[in-house]
Amino acid sequence: MFRLKNVILTACVSIVLLACDGFKMPKNIFDSSARARYERSFKGADSLMTEWKKNFEVAATSQLSVHDGFSAIVEYEINDLHALAYHLELNRGERLIIKAGLPESPGQRIFVDVDPADSPVSPASSQLLQADGYSEVIENTGRYRIIIQPEIGFSGTFNLRIYTQPSLAFPVAGKGNAAVQSFWGAARDGGARNHEGVDIFAARGTPVVAAVDGIVMRTGHQGLGGKQVWLRDGLLGNSLYYAHLDSVMTTAGTRVRTGDTLGTVGTTGNAKGGSPHLHFGIYSTGSAVDPWPFLRKRDAAKSSPLKIPALQTLKASSNLRRGPGADFEIIANVPSKTSVRILAHVGDWLHIKTESLEGFVLLTRLY
């Protein structure tokens, strides 16, 4: 009995020590990220893995940028170990989507890392880019770093697409972006207050629907909002506010699914005398949040399937830009004819690498 107590005591002390800040567990001992698992299971030469990991760390320092809707043709040869890294501005409520299409050799792995651009690189966040792509709802507005790196020995061509879609369904049946005619921050009451939502215009009586699965927390007819519905997105989620309704067709406590009708578009409250519309707002921990990124639909860009040999020569006096477009800053001028490696083809632009530089140039700058 005494020995059993000692065993239990030793185990408890060990747990406490492990929990203390002063005791450091071996790094990544329980790390279950896709990248960590791959590194542990790799059976090839250590030098290959060392170089692969080094290229990931180098990519994490890249300052290249792209816009929402980025699409590129990327080709890897079997000995390529480099990683692609791009910064992208994202807004709270957007759903980030990353797809690579189907590689020419199925079953090969591509790793994706998405982190705030100002955060340290963390291989623990790596995920595998699945056949249906990578998807994440952005919780904080800011600049993000996206790193794409195929596994060692990957060989093939893929269409890398990085774009956003709304995280909520559109709250007025049959309508879309064009129906939103008043946005977040617009002046109200002669500048006395700002618009904390978006106004979606539609004919009186058009169904207003649940933008997400949730529970109706409150309905009523009061104040500036007139007839209104408050929908809670999960127990600790956002509160969605539907105002100026012509009719309310739900009750507090009702659980609804995305697309269920909550009421109809109208002009109640301070919308009386104006055009019928839905005022749609989002509140999180008591504060209003711009709902437009949650709702705005975008078209995903498509790339030409054109393939360009990887090794090329760049014309003298070529400007190297931070991103694929004339609106991106020039980061260097290549004064003389230079051999370059093509990393990605982005429409009229190429992501290239010289011995010491990396950036984007116009396709027409090649010999």
mmCIF file of C-alpha atoms in Angstrom:
data_model
loop_
_atom_site.group_PDB
_atom_site.id
_atom_site.type_symbol
_atom_site.label_atom_id
_atom_site.label_comp_id
_atom_site.label_asym_id
_atom_site.label_seq_id
_atom_site.Cartn_x
_atom_site.Cartn_y
_atom_site.Cartn_z
ATOM 1 C CA MET A 1 0.000 0.000 0.000
ATOM 2 C CA PHE A 2 2.871 2.338 0.906
ATOM 3 C CA ARG A 3 4.588 1.567 -2.413
ATOM 4 C CA LEU A 4 1.373 2.290 -4.341
ATOM 5 C CA LYS A 5 1.059 5.646 -2.595
ATOM 6 C CA ASN A 6 4.640 6.488 -3.572
ATOM 7 C CA VAL A 7 3.925 5.637 -7.188
ATOM 8 C CA ILE A 8 0.827 7.823 -7.202
ATOM 9 C CA LEU A 9 2.715 10.669 -5.501
ATOM 10 C CA THR A 10 5.564 10.432 -8.011
ATOM 11 C CA ALA A 11 3.117 10.537 -10.905
ATOM 12 C CA CYS A 12 1.348 13.584 -9.477
ATOM 13 C CA VAL A 13 4.641 15.424 -8.930
ATOM 14 C CA SER A 14 5.671 14.622 -12.502
ATOM 15 C CA ILE A 15 2.441 16.054 -13.858
ATOM 16 C CA VAL A 16 2.912 19.229 -11.821
ATOM 17 C CA LEU A 17 6.486 19.617 -13.056
ATOM 18 C CA LEU A 18 5.394 19.167 -16.639
ATOM 19 C CA ALA A 19 2.815 21.886 -16.155
ATOM 20 C CA CYS A 20 5.282 24.370 -14.656
ATOM 21 C CA ASP A 21 6.805 27.059 -16.840
ATOM 22 C CA GLY A 22 10.225 26.164 -15.501
ATOM 23 C CA PHE A 23 10.146 22.677 -16.966
ATOM 24 C CA LYS A 24 10.481 22.602 -20.741
ATOM 25 C CA MET A 25 9.189 19.606 -22.621
ATOM 26 C CA PRO A 26 11.203 18.512 -25.660
ATOM 27 C CA LYS A 27 9.922 20.597 -28.540
ATOM 28 C CA ASN A 28 7.345 18.948 -30.798
ATOM 29 C CA ILE A 29 7.254 15.719 -28.800
ATOM 30 C CA PHE A 30 3.480 15.750 -29.087
ATOM 31 C CA ASP A 31 3.321 17.877 -32.246
ATOM 32 C CA SER A 32 0.762 16.310 -34.568
ATOM 33 C CA SER A 33 0.916 18.786 -37.456
ATOM 34 C CA ALA A 34 1.098 17.334 -40.957
ATOM 35 C CA ARG A 35 4.589 18.772 -41.436
ATOM 36 C CA ALA A 36 5.891 17.379 -38.139
ATOM 37 C CA ARG A 37 4.522 13.916 -38.889
ATOM 38 C CA TYR A 38 6.083 14.014 -42.343
ATOM 39 C CA GLU A 39 9.471 15.076 -40.988
ATOM 40 C CA ARG A 40 9.456 12.238 -38.447
ATOM 41 C CA SER A 41 8.439 9.611 -40.998
ATOM 42 C CA PHE A 42 10.788 10.707 -43.812
ATOM 43 C CA LYS A 43 13.121 7.852 -44.807
ATOM 44 C CA GLY A 44 15.322 9.684 -47.309
ATOM 45 C CA ALA A 45 18.682 11.366 -46.900
ATOM 46 C CA ASP A 46 19.036 13.710 -43.937
ATOM 47 C CA SER A 47 20.574 16.318 -46.237
ATOM 48 C CA LEU A 48 17.355 16.496 -48.267
ATOM 49 C CA MET A 49 15.222 17.058 -45.183
ATOM 50 C CA THR A 50 17.659 19.665 -43.872
ATOM 51 C CA GLU A 51 17.488 21.590 -47.145
ATOM 52 C CA TRP A 52 13.682 21.238 -47.324
ATOM 53 C CA LYS A 53 13.299 22.677 -43.819
ATOM 54 C CA LYS A 54 15.789 25.449 -44.575
ATOM 55 C CA ASN A 55 13.772 26.486 -47.646
ATOM 56 C CA PHE A 56 10.637 26.652 -45.514
ATOM 57 C CA GLU A 57 12.380 28.976 -43.058
ATOM 58 C CA VAL A 58 13.655 31.159 -45.898
ATOM 59 C CA ALA A 59 10.146 31.378 -47.375
ATOM 60 C CA ALA A 60 8.849 32.550 -44.004
ATOM 61 C CA THR A 61 10.971 35.699 -44.360
ATOM 62 C CA SER A 62 9.596 36.558 -47.817
ATOM 63 C CA GLN A 63 7.782 39.878 -48.230
ATOM 64 C CA LEU A 64 6.131 39.083 -51.566
ATOM 65 C CA SER A 65 2.423 39.897 -51.724
ATOM 66 C CA VAL A 66 -0.640 38.996 -53.757
ATOM 67 C CA HIS A 67 -4.221 40.203 -53.997
ATOM 68 C CA ASP A 68 -7.376 38.260 -53.231
ATOM 69 C CA GLY A 69 -8.166 36.099 -56.261
ATOM 70 C CA PHE A 70 -4.557 35.050 -56.904
ATOM 71 C CA SER A 71 -4.116 32.194 -59.367
ATOM 72 C CA ALA A 72 -0.882 30.740 -60.711
ATOM 73 C CA ILE A 73 0.459 27.792 -62.649
ATOM 74 C CA VAL A 74 3.213 26.167 -60.595
ATOM 75 C CA GLU A 75 5.560 23.456 -61.829
ATOM 76 C CA TYR A 76 7.888 21.408 -59.641
ATOM 77 C CA GLU A 77 10.589 19.059 -60.838
ATOM 78 C CA ILE A 78 11.557 16.064 -58.748
ATOM 79 C CA ASN A 79 14.617 17.766 -57.233
ATOM 80 C CA ASP A 80 12.873 21.040 -56.329
ATOM 81 C CA LEU A 81 12.717 21.733 -52.602
ATOM 82 C CA HIS A 82 11.737 25.416 -52.546
ATOM 83 C CA ALA A 83 8.620 26.847 -50.918
ATOM 84 C CA LEU A 84 6.332 29.611 -52.183
ATOM 85 C CA ALA A 85 5.329 32.349 -49.744
ATOM 86 C CA TYR A 86 2.907 35.236 -50.230
ATOM 87 C CA HIS A 87 1.369 37.868 -47.972
ATOM 88 C CA LEU A 88 -2.330 38.655 -48.303
ATOM 89 C CA GLU A 89 -4.595 41.197 -46.599
ATOM 90 C CA LEU A 90 -7.627 39.456 -45.105
ATOM 91 C CA ASN A 91 -10.702 40.692 -43.255
ATOM 92 C CA ARG A 92 -12.591 39.240 -40.356
ATOM 93 C CA GLY A 93 -15.460 37.113 -41.622
ATOM 94 C CA GLU A 94 -13.894 36.131 -44.939
ATOM 95 C CA ARG A 95 -13.381 32.471 -45.694
ATOM 96 C CA LEU A 96 -9.872 31.939 -47.040
ATOM 97 C CA ILE A 97 -9.685 29.176 -49.635
ATOM 98 C CA ILE A 98 -6.489 27.674 -51.040
ATOM 99 C CA LYS A 99 -6.608 25.086 -53.799
ATOM 100 C CA ALA A 100 -3.969 23.415 -55.925
ATOM 101 C CA GLY A 101 -6.114 21.402 -58.307
ATOM 102 C CA LEU A 102 -5.029 17.861 -58.957
ATOM 103 C CA PRO A 103 -1.290 17.269 -59.397
ATOM 104 C CA GLU A 104 -0.220 15.207 -62.362
ATOM 105 C CA SER A 105 0.870 12.404 -60.031
ATOM 106 C CA PRO A 106 -1.978 11.755 -57.563
ATOM 107 C CA GLY A 107 -1.131 11.014 -53.952
ATOM 108 C CA GLN A 108 1.692 13.522 -53.672
ATOM 109 C CA ARG A 109 1.514 15.849 -50.690
ATOM 110 C CA ILE A 110 1.484 19.640 -50.580
ATOM 111 C CA PHE A 111 1.783 21.441 -47.244
ATOM 112 C CA VAL A 112 0.134 24.769 -46.468
ATOM 113 C CA ASP A 113 0.831 27.160 -43.587
ATOM 114 C CA VAL A 114 -1.334 30.194 -42.825
ATOM 115 C CA ASP A 115 -0.283 32.552 -40.031
ATOM 116 C CA PRO A 116 -0.396 36.268 -39.236
ATOM 117 C CA ALA A 117 2.454 37.855 -41.192
ATOM 118 C CA ASP A 118 4.045 39.360 -38.080
ATOM 119 C CA SER A 119 4.059 36.100 -36.111
ATOM 120 C CA PRO A 120 7.035 33.723 -35.851
ATOM 121 C CA VAL A 121 6.951 30.851 -38.293
ATOM 122 C CA SER A 122 5.378 27.794 -36.685
ATOM 123 C CA PRO A 123 5.664 24.438 -38.465
ATOM 124 C CA ALA A 124 3.187 23.156 -35.888
ATOM 125 C CA SER A 125 0.406 24.886 -37.843
ATOM 126 C CA SER A 126 1.153 23.088 -41.122
ATOM 127 C CA GLN A 127 -1.664 21.221 -42.793
ATOM 128 C CA LEU A 128 -1.944 19.043 -45.854
ATOM 129 C CA LEU A 129 -3.619 20.634 -48.839
ATOM 130 C CA GLN A 130 -6.443 18.175 -49.426
ATOM 131 C CA ALA A 131 -8.113 17.432 -52.762
ATOM 132 C CA ASP A 132 -10.954 19.798 -51.852
ATOM 133 C CA GLY A 133 -8.510 22.502 -50.745
ATOM 134 C CA TYR A 134 -7.820 24.388 -47.529
ATOM 135 C CA SER A 135 -10.500 26.524 -45.897
ATOM 136 C CA GLU A 136 -10.402 28.812 -42.864
ATOM 137 C CA VAL A 137 -12.720 31.549 -41.595
ATOM 138 C CA ILE A 138 -10.627 34.601 -40.723
ATOM 139 C CA GLU A 139 -11.174 35.749 -37.134
ATOM 140 C CA ASN A 140 -8.966 38.851 -37.142
ATOM 141 C CA THR A 141 -8.452 41.459 -39.851
ATOM 142 C CA GLY A 142 -4.820 41.792 -40.869
ATOM 143 C CA ARG A 143 -1.972 40.700 -43.076
ATOM 144 C CA TYR A 144 -1.384 36.962 -43.343
ATOM 145 C CA ARG A 145 1.537 34.843 -44.543
ATOM 146 C CA ILE A 146 0.746 31.834 -46.723
ATOM 147 C CA ILE A 147 3.458 29.236 -47.386
ATOM 148 C CA ILE A 148 3.034 26.448 -49.926
ATOM 149 C CA GLN A 149 5.602 23.635 -50.051
ATOM 150 C CA PRO A 150 5.251 20.235 -51.738
ATOM 151 C CA GLU A 151 6.879 17.201 -50.168
ATOM 152 C CA ILE A 152 10.389 16.105 -51.108
ATOM 153 C CA GLY A 153 10.380 14.398 -54.492
ATOM 154 C CA PHE A 154 7.163 16.057 -55.661
ATOM 155 C CA SER A 155 6.978 16.292 -59.435
ATOM 156 C CA GLY A 156 4.134 17.877 -61.366
ATOM 157 C CA THR A 157 2.176 20.969 -62.318
ATOM 158 C CA PHE A 158 -0.694 22.440 -60.341
ATOM 159 C CA ASN A 159 -2.943 25.498 -60.451
ATOM 160 C CA LEU A 160 -2.489 27.327 -57.145
ATOM 161 C CA ARG A 161 -5.494 29.490 -56.282
ATOM 162 C CA ILE A 162 -5.757 31.739 -53.226
ATOM 163 C CA TYR A 163 -9.044 33.574 -52.805
ATOM 164 C CA THR A 164 -11.835 34.368 -50.365
ATOM 165 C CA GLN A 165 -15.526 33.624 -50.161
ATOM 166 C CA PRO A 166 -18.206 34.714 -47.669
ATOM 167 C CA SER A 167 -18.491 32.759 -44.433
ATOM 168 C CA LEU A 168 -22.231 33.446 -44.180
ATOM 169 C CA ALA A 169 -25.081 32.779 -46.567
ATOM 170 C CA PHE A 170 -26.675 35.886 -48.067
ATOM 171 C CA PRO A 171 -29.542 36.977 -45.762
ATOM 172 C CA VAL A 172 -32.033 38.049 -48.470
ATOM 173 C CA ALA A 173 -33.369 35.310 -50.728
ATOM 174 C CA GLY A 174 -32.382 35.606 -54.376
ATOM 175 C CA LYS A 175 -30.095 38.596 -53.846
ATOM 176 C CA GLY A 176 -26.341 39.173 -53.898
ATOM 177 C CA ASN A 177 -23.636 41.832 -53.849
ATOM 178 C CA ALA A 178 -25.477 44.272 -56.115
ATOM 179 C CA ALA A 179 -28.365 44.553 -53.651
ATOM 180 C CA VAL A 180 -26.098 46.034 -50.960
ATOM 181 C CA GLN A 181 -26.320 49.805 -51.417
ATOM 182 C CA SER A 182 -25.347 51.211 -48.025
ATOM 183 C CA PHE A 183 -22.234 50.082 -46.208
ATOM 184 C CA TRP A 184 -20.535 50.029 -42.829
ATOM 185 C CA GLY A 185 -19.416 53.410 -41.519
ATOM 186 C CA ALA A 186 -21.707 55.593 -43.651
ATOM 187 C CA ALA A 187 -22.808 58.771 -41.841
ATOM 188 C CA ARG A 188 -26.286 58.775 -40.308
ATOM 189 C CA ASP A 189 -28.404 61.566 -38.789
ATOM 190 C CA GLY A 190 -26.196 64.288 -40.220
ATOM 191 C CA GLY A 191 -23.029 62.641 -38.949
ATOM 192 C CA ALA A 192 -24.289 62.098 -35.410
ATOM 193 C CA ARG A 193 -23.718 58.366 -35.766
ATOM 194 C CA ASN A 194 -22.250 55.847 -38.193
ATOM 195 C CA HIS A 195 -23.974 52.985 -39.959
ATOM 196 C CA GLU A 196 -23.225 49.768 -38.068
ATOM 197 C CA GLY A 197 -24.211 47.307 -40.759
ATOM 198 C CA VAL A 198 -25.185 47.034 -44.410
ATOM 199 C CA ASP A 199 -28.509 47.747 -46.119
ATOM 200 C CA ILE A 200 -29.732 45.156 -48.616
ATOM 201 C CA PHE A 201 -32.469 46.429 -50.927
ATOM 202 C CA ALA A 202 -35.229 44.190 -52.248
ATOM 203 C CA ALA A 203 -38.947 44.281 -52.955
ATOM 204 C CA ARG A 204 -41.260 44.417 -49.970
ATOM 205 C CA GLY A 205 -42.125 40.901 -48.873
ATOM 206 C CA THR A 206 -38.908 39.293 -50.144
ATOM 207 C CA PRO A 207 -37.938 36.490 -47.722
ATOM 208 C CA VAL A 208 -35.226 37.251 -45.178
ATOM 209 C CA VAL A 209 -33.339 34.063 -44.317
ATOM 210 C CA ALA A 210 -30.971 32.676 -41.707
ATOM 211 C CA ALA A 211 -27.386 33.316 -42.810
ATOM 212 C CA VAL A 212 -26.120 30.520 -40.559
ATOM 213 C CA ASP A 213 -27.382 27.697 -38.366
ATOM 214 C CA GLY A 214 -28.346 29.088 -34.974
ATOM 215 C CA ILE A 215 -31.032 29.941 -32.478
ATOM 216 C CA VAL A 216 -33.408 32.908 -32.535
ATOM 217 C CA MET A 217 -32.669 34.834 -29.353
ATOM 218 C CA ARG A 218 -35.176 37.647 -29.658
ATOM 219 C CA THR A 219 -37.824 39.160 -31.906
ATOM 220 C CA GLY A 220 -39.698 42.415 -31.497
ATOM 221 C CA HIS A 221 -40.937 45.707 -32.882
ATOM 222 C CA GLN A 222 -39.098 48.618 -31.323
ATOM 223 C CA GLY A 223 -36.770 51.566 -31.815
ATOM 224 C CA LEU A 224 -34.889 52.424 -34.983
ATOM 225 C CA GLY A 225 -34.904 48.820 -36.179
ATOM 226 C CA GLY A 226 -38.673 48.395 -36.193
ATOM 227 C CA LYS A 227 -39.654 44.758 -36.623
ATOM 228 C CA GLN A 228 -36.503 42.753 -35.960
ATOM 229 C CA VAL A 229 -34.942 39.356 -35.354
ATOM 230 C CA TRP A 230 -31.777 38.517 -33.401
ATOM 231 C CA LEU A 231 -30.121 35.244 -34.406
ATOM 232 C CA ARG A 232 -27.306 33.710 -32.347
ATOM 233 C CA ASP A 233 -24.592 31.809 -34.203
ATOM 234 C CA GLY A 234 -23.887 29.030 -31.699
ATOM 235 C CA LEU A 235 -23.553 29.351 -27.934
ATOM 236 C CA LEU A 236 -20.542 31.713 -28.036
ATOM 237 C CA GLY A 237 -20.850 32.932 -31.614
ATOM 238 C CA ASN A 238 -21.882 36.214 -33.196
ATOM 239 C CA SER A 239 -25.318 37.800 -32.927
ATOM 240 C CA LEU A 240 -26.913 38.565 -36.309
ATOM 241 C CA TYR A 241 -29.349 41.486 -36.399
ATOM 242 C CA TYR A 242 -32.170 41.683 -38.970
ATOM 243 C CA ALA A 243 -34.065 45.002 -38.937
ATOM 244 C CA HIS A 244 -36.836 46.980 -40.727
ATOM 245 C CA LEU A 245 -38.781 43.768 -41.424
ATOM 246 C CA ASP A 246 -42.270 43.911 -42.856
ATOM 247 C CA SER A 247 -43.157 40.737 -41.016
ATOM 248 C CA VAL A 248 -41.496 38.413 -38.512
ATOM 249 C CA MET A 249 -42.029 34.706 -39.191
ATOM 250 C CA THR A 250 -40.145 33.100 -36.302
ATOM 251 C CA THR A 251 -40.133 33.190 -32.510
ATOM 252 C CA ALA A 252 -37.518 33.386 -29.762
ATOM 253 C CA GLY A 253 -36.014 30.004 -28.929
ATOM 254 C CA THR A 254 -36.473 28.574 -32.418
ATOM 255 C CA ARG A 255 -33.507 26.656 -33.805
ATOM 256 C CA VAL A 256 -33.015 27.420 -37.472
ATOM 257 C CA ARG A 257 -30.883 26.130 -40.313
ATOM 258 C CA THR A 258 -29.161 28.199 -42.963
ATOM 259 C CA GLY A 259 -31.761 29.375 -45.474
ATOM 260 C CA ASP A 260 -34.771 29.124 -43.154
ATOM 261 C CA THR A 261 -37.139 32.099 -43.491
ATOM 262 C CA LEU A 262 -37.094 34.521 -40.549
ATOM 263 C CA GLY A 263 -39.335 37.238 -41.984
ATOM 264 C CA THR A 264 -39.715 39.551 -44.967
ATOM 265 C CA VAL A 265 -38.120 42.780 -46.197
ATOM 266 C CA GLY A 266 -39.938 45.959 -45.189
ATOM 267 C CA THR A 267 -39.665 49.578 -44.036
ATOM 268 C CA THR A 268 -40.467 49.511 -40.328
ATOM 269 C CA GLY A 269 -38.632 51.577 -37.731
ATOM 270 C CA ASN A 270 -36.689 54.562 -39.040
ATOM 271 C CA ALA A 271 -36.867 53.129 -42.580
ATOM 272 C CA LYS A 272 -40.511 54.221 -42.803
ATOM 273 C CA GLY A 273 -41.129 56.183 -45.992
ATOM 274 C CA GLY A 274 -37.981 54.864 -47.682
ATOM 275 C CA SER A 275 -37.278 52.008 -50.058
ATOM 276 C CA PRO A 276 -37.794 48.508 -48.623
ATOM 277 C CA HIS A 277 -34.553 46.995 -47.397
ATOM 278 C CA LEU A 278 -33.010 44.776 -44.753
ATOM 279 C CA HIS A 279 -30.571 46.319 -42.308
ATOM 280 C CA PHE A 280 -28.158 43.485 -41.482
ATOM 281 C CA GLY A 281 -25.707 43.787 -38.609
ATOM 282 C CA ILE A 282 -23.281 41.550 -36.741
ATOM 283 C CA TYR A 283 -22.382 41.935 -33.071
ATOM 284 C CA SER A 284 -19.574 40.157 -31.245
ATOM 285 C CA THR A 285 -19.123 40.499 -27.474
ATOM 286 C CA GLY A 286 -21.317 43.585 -27.571
ATOM 287 C CA SER A 287 -19.488 45.433 -30.346
ATOM 288 C CA ALA A 288 -20.633 45.868 -33.924
ATOM 289 C CA VAL A 289 -18.567 44.204 -36.659
ATOM 290 C CA ASP A 290 -18.500 45.104 -40.357
ATOM 291 C CA PRO A 291 -20.720 42.436 -41.971
ATOM 292 C CA TRP A 292 -19.632 43.072 -45.573
ATOM 293 C CA PRO A 293 -16.639 40.658 -45.549
ATOM 294 C CA PHE A 294 -18.959 37.966 -44.131
ATOM 295 C CA LEU A 295 -21.333 38.378 -47.109
ATOM 296 C CA ARG A 296 -19.394 39.568 -50.160
ATOM 297 C CA LYS A 297 -19.231 36.999 -52.928
ATOM 298 C CA ARG A 298 -16.156 36.854 -55.189
ATOM 299 C CA ASP A 299 -15.220 35.096 -58.394
ATOM 300 C CA ALA A 300 -12.202 32.831 -58.099
ATOM 301 C CA ALA A 301 -9.577 33.692 -60.710
ATOM 302 C CA LYS A 302 -8.577 31.159 -63.326
ATOM 303 C CA SER A 303 -5.138 30.791 -64.850
ATOM 304 C CA SER A 304 -4.110 29.921 -68.369
ATOM 305 C CA PRO A 305 -2.728 26.362 -68.541
ATOM 306 C CA LEU A 306 0.304 27.711 -70.416
ATOM 307 C CA LYS A 307 3.565 26.115 -69.325
ATOM 308 C CA ILE A 308 6.864 27.980 -69.541
ATOM 309 C CA PRO A 309 10.253 26.242 -69.269
ATOM 310 C CA ALA A 310 11.630 26.815 -65.782
ATOM 311 C CA LEU A 311 15.004 28.223 -66.826
ATOM 312 C CA GLN A 312 14.817 31.532 -68.669
ATOM 313 C CA THR A 313 16.801 34.688 -69.394
ATOM 314 C CA LEU A 314 15.571 38.063 -68.195
ATOM 315 C CA LYS A 315 16.127 41.187 -70.273
ATOM 316 C CA ALA A 316 18.357 43.935 -68.932
ATOM 317 C CA SER A 317 16.773 46.793 -66.949
ATOM 318 C CA SER A 318 13.840 44.681 -65.790
ATOM 319 C CA ASN A 319 11.878 45.846 -62.756
ATOM 320 C CA LEU A 320 11.277 43.254 -60.076
ATOM 321 C CA ARG A 321 8.050 43.883 -58.154
ATOM 322 C CA ARG A 322 6.736 42.734 -54.793
ATOM 323 C CA GLY A 323 3.603 41.272 -56.376
ATOM 324 C CA PRO A 324 2.046 40.362 -59.740
ATOM 325 C CA GLY A 325 0.860 43.777 -60.882
ATOM 326 C CA ALA A 326 1.956 47.318 -61.671
ATOM 327 C CA ASP A 327 0.346 48.481 -58.411
ATOM 328 C CA PHE A 328 2.965 46.594 -56.384
ATOM 329 C CA GLU A 329 6.163 48.416 -55.469
ATOM 330 C CA ILE A 330 9.410 47.888 -57.358
ATOM 331 C CA ILE A 331 11.845 46.098 -55.068
ATOM 332 C CA ALA A 332 14.799 45.922 -57.455
ATOM 333 C CA ASN A 333 15.963 46.658 -60.969
ATOM 334 C CA VAL A 334 17.931 43.928 -62.698
ATOM 335 C CA PRO A 335 20.444 45.983 -64.707
ATOM 336 C CA SER A 336 21.848 43.307 -66.990
ATOM 337 C CA LYS A 337 20.696 40.201 -68.808
ATOM 338 C CA THR A 338 20.247 37.565 -66.117
ATOM 339 C CA SER A 339 19.440 33.868 -65.878
ATOM 340 C CA VAL A 340 16.312 33.260 -63.796
ATOM 341 C CA ARG A 341 14.238 30.387 -62.505
ATOM 342 C CA ILE A 342 10.472 30.547 -63.077
ATOM 343 C CA LEU A 343 8.638 29.568 -59.881
ATOM 344 C CA ALA A 344 5.080 30.416 -60.960
ATOM 345 C CA HIS A 345 3.177 31.840 -63.936
ATOM 346 C CA VAL A 346 0.532 34.402 -62.898
ATOM 347 C CA GLY A 347 -1.308 35.641 -65.982
ATOM 348 C CA ASP A 348 0.927 38.297 -67.578
ATOM 349 C CA TRP A 349 3.386 38.042 -64.698
ATOM 350 C CA LEU A 350 6.028 35.581 -63.577
ATOM 351 C CA HIS A 351 7.261 34.794 -60.087
ATOM 352 C CA ILE A 352 11.007 34.447 -60.648
ATOM 353 C CA LYS A 353 14.165 33.840 -58.683
ATOM 354 C CA THR A 354 17.734 34.882 -59.442
ATOM 355 C CA GLU A 355 20.797 33.926 -57.416
ATOM 356 C CA SER A 356 20.056 36.684 -54.906
ATOM 357 C CA LEU A 357 16.577 38.071 -55.634
ATOM 358 C CA GLU A 358 12.991 36.897 -55.803
ATOM 359 C CA GLY A 359 9.951 38.751 -57.116
ATOM 360 C CA PHE A 360 7.573 39.286 -60.020
ATOM 361 C CA VAL A 361 8.294 40.488 -63.563
ATOM 362 C CA LEU A 362 6.190 40.918 -66.669
ATOM 363 C CA LEU A 363 6.148 37.931 -68.993
ATOM 364 C CA THR A 364 7.310 40.212 -71.816
ATOM 365 C CA ARG A 365 10.636 40.764 -70.012
ATOM 366 C CA LEU A 366 11.837 37.296 -71.007
ATOM 367 C CA TYR A 367 13.994 36.735 -74.066
#
